mmCIF file of C-alpha atoms in Angstrom:
data_model
loop_
_atom_site.group_PDB
_atom_site.id
_atom_site.type_symbol
_atom_site.label_atom_id
_atom_site.label_comp_id
_atom_site.label_asym_id
_atom_site.label_seq_id
_atom_site.Cartn_x
_atom_site.Cartn_y
_atom_site.Cartn_z
ATOM 1 C CA MET B 1 -56.337 -32.708 -30.543
ATOM 2 C CA ALA B 2 -55.310 -33.354 -34.133
ATOM 3 C CA ARG B 3 -57.513 -31.609 -36.651
ATOM 4 C CA THR B 4 -57.699 -31.555 -40.419
ATOM 5 C CA ALA B 5 -55.167 -29.631 -42.520
ATOM 6 C CA SER B 6 -55.367 -26.453 -40.414
ATOM 7 C CA ASP B 7 -56.750 -25.308 -37.081
ATOM 8 C CA LYS B 8 -59.027 -22.825 -38.837
ATOM 9 C CA PRO B 9 -62.694 -23.875 -38.708
ATOM 10 C CA LEU B 10 -63.935 -25.691 -41.801
ATOM 11 C CA ASP B 11 -67.408 -24.123 -41.593
ATOM 12 C CA VAL B 12 -68.894 -26.602 -44.085
ATOM 13 C CA PRO B 13 -72.718 -26.747 -44.048
ATOM 14 C CA VAL B 14 -74.046 -30.194 -43.025
ATOM 15 C CA GLN B 15 -77.433 -31.721 -42.336
ATOM 16 C CA VAL B 16 -77.941 -33.238 -38.884
ATOM 17 C CA ARG B 17 -80.650 -35.754 -37.978
ATOM 18 C CA PHE B 18 -81.618 -35.739 -34.308
ATOM 19 C CA THR B 19 -83.323 -38.243 -32.017
ATOM 20 C CA ALA B 20 -86.652 -37.355 -30.406
ATOM 21 C CA THR B 21 -84.699 -36.133 -27.349
ATOM 22 C CA GLY B 22 -82.536 -33.749 -29.411
ATOM 23 C CA THR B 23 -79.307 -35.774 -29.618
ATOM 24 C CA PRO B 24 -77.491 -36.050 -32.989
ATOM 25 C CA LEU B 25 -78.143 -39.394 -34.690
ATOM 26 C CA ALA B 26 -76.547 -38.946 -38.135
ATOM 27 C CA ILE B 27 -74.744 -36.283 -40.171
ATOM 28 C CA ARG B 28 -74.917 -35.852 -43.944
ATOM 29 C CA HIS B 29 -71.543 -34.544 -45.111
ATOM 30 C CA ASP B 30 -69.998 -34.612 -48.568
ATOM 31 C CA GLY B 31 -72.849 -36.741 -49.981
ATOM 32 C CA ARG B 32 -72.437 -39.438 -47.312
ATOM 33 C CA ILE B 33 -74.379 -40.239 -44.174
ATOM 34 C CA TRP B 34 -72.205 -40.637 -41.084
ATOM 35 C CA ALA B 35 -73.853 -42.508 -38.204
ATOM 36 C CA VAL B 36 -73.148 -41.348 -34.661
ATOM 37 C CA ALA B 37 -71.324 -44.219 -32.944
ATOM 38 C CA ALA B 38 -70.829 -42.937 -29.384
ATOM 39 C CA GLU B 39 -72.536 -40.636 -26.898
ATOM 40 C CA PRO B 40 -72.161 -37.065 -28.238
ATOM 41 C CA VAL B 41 -70.894 -34.204 -26.096
ATOM 42 C CA ARG B 42 -72.720 -30.861 -26.132
ATOM 43 C CA TRP B 43 -71.551 -27.436 -24.960
ATOM 44 C CA PHE B 44 -72.167 -23.755 -25.600
ATOM 45 C CA THR B 45 -69.880 -20.808 -26.235
ATOM 46 C CA ARG B 46 -70.719 -17.129 -26.538
ATOM 47 C CA ALA B 47 -70.728 -15.321 -29.879
ATOM 48 C CA ASP B 48 -68.607 -12.199 -30.100
ATOM 49 C CA TRP B 49 -71.677 -10.030 -30.651
ATOM 50 C CA TRP B 50 -69.674 -6.837 -30.222
ATOM 51 C CA ASN B 51 -67.752 -7.623 -33.456
ATOM 52 C CA THR B 52 -70.831 -8.231 -35.604
ATOM 53 C CA ALA B 53 -73.381 -5.949 -37.185
ATOM 54 C CA LYS B 54 -76.222 -8.450 -36.677
ATOM 55 C CA ARG B 55 -79.467 -7.023 -35.439
ATOM 56 C CA ALA B 56 -82.462 -8.907 -34.118
ATOM 57 C CA PRO B 57 -85.968 -7.938 -33.110
ATOM 58 C CA VAL B 58 -86.727 -7.417 -29.427
ATOM 59 C CA GLY B 59 -87.787 -10.612 -27.668
ATOM 60 C CA CYS B 60 -86.425 -13.101 -30.222
ATOM 61 C CA GLY B 61 -84.515 -15.085 -27.583
ATOM 62 C CA ASP B 62 -80.889 -15.981 -26.911
ATOM 63 C CA LEU B 63 -78.665 -14.243 -29.457
ATOM 64 C CA VAL B 64 -75.230 -15.063 -28.086
ATOM 65 C CA SER B 65 -75.165 -18.818 -27.293
ATOM 66 C CA VAL B 66 -73.386 -20.814 -29.994
ATOM 67 C CA GLU B 67 -74.338 -24.510 -29.753
ATOM 68 C CA HIS B 68 -71.606 -27.137 -30.285
ATOM 69 C CA TRP B 69 -71.663 -30.923 -30.519
ATOM 70 C CA GLN B 70 -68.677 -33.268 -30.642
ATOM 71 C CA VAL B 71 -69.733 -36.556 -32.209
ATOM 72 C CA GLN B 72 -67.861 -39.718 -33.088
ATOM 73 C CA VAL B 73 -69.122 -40.994 -36.418
ATOM 74 C CA ARG B 74 -68.505 -43.781 -38.913
ATOM 75 C CA LEU B 75 -69.737 -44.698 -42.375
ATOM 76 C CA THR B 76 -70.244 -48.406 -41.679
ATOM 77 C CA SER B 77 -70.123 -50.609 -38.591
ATOM 78 C CA THR B 78 -66.563 -51.650 -39.483
ATOM 79 C CA SER B 79 -65.104 -48.320 -40.647
ATOM 80 C CA ALA B 80 -62.779 -46.207 -38.527
ATOM 81 C CA LEU B 81 -64.198 -43.619 -36.164
ATOM 82 C CA ARG B 82 -63.890 -39.941 -36.967
ATOM 83 C CA THR B 83 -64.731 -37.068 -34.660
ATOM 84 C CA PHE B 84 -66.843 -34.236 -36.044
ATOM 85 C CA GLU B 85 -67.224 -30.940 -34.250
ATOM 86 C CA LEU B 86 -70.501 -29.276 -35.190
ATOM 87 C CA ARG B 87 -71.548 -25.688 -34.554
ATOM 88 C CA ARG B 88 -74.767 -23.701 -34.937
ATOM 89 C CA ASP B 89 -74.865 -19.945 -34.525
ATOM 90 C CA PRO B 90 -77.783 -18.533 -32.527
ATOM 91 C CA LEU B 91 -79.518 -16.779 -35.451
ATOM 92 C CA SER B 92 -79.161 -19.724 -37.843
ATOM 93 C CA GLU B 93 -80.831 -23.082 -38.358
ATOM 94 C CA GLN B 94 -77.821 -24.287 -40.400
ATOM 95 C CA TRP B 95 -75.324 -26.633 -38.758
ATOM 96 C CA LEU B 96 -71.676 -26.218 -39.720
ATOM 97 C CA LEU B 97 -68.915 -28.824 -39.600
ATOM 98 C CA ALA B 98 -66.195 -26.909 -37.754
ATOM 99 C CA ALA B 99 -63.520 -29.631 -37.539
ATOM 100 C CA ILE B 100 -62.783 -33.276 -38.319
ATOM 101 C CA THR B 101 -60.407 -35.369 -36.255
ATOM 102 C CA ASP B 102 -59.346 -38.879 -37.232
ATOM 103 C CA ALA B 103 -59.251 -41.378 -34.361
ATOM 104 C CA GLY B 104 -55.774 -42.574 -35.402
ATOM 105 C CA ALA B 105 -54.379 -39.029 -35.451
ATOM 106 C CA ALA B 106 -55.857 -38.253 -32.024
ATOM 107 C CA ALA B 107 -54.174 -41.312 -30.488
ATOM 108 C CA ALA B 108 -50.739 -40.322 -31.819
#
């Protein structure tokens, strides 16, 4: 998969609007609203809790599941598709843009 300039995560804060069923509908990034143009893909990874100093109160829920979404987005109905990879850490409400892939670069 071709990513932006490096394979290191971007970790740029973004705002995500969800449907009533919890699926991403649009992403606000860099002052623009990107509409989701295809069915998003969701998965979870595990945080490396042993490398962090984060503490949480007893009974606060799942502390290790990092939520990810891969969404194909576009600015207008005629603009090129881009793929955004979003991530949210378990103790945060903030979504982060982890990677951007251009459709043309992925096909190459």
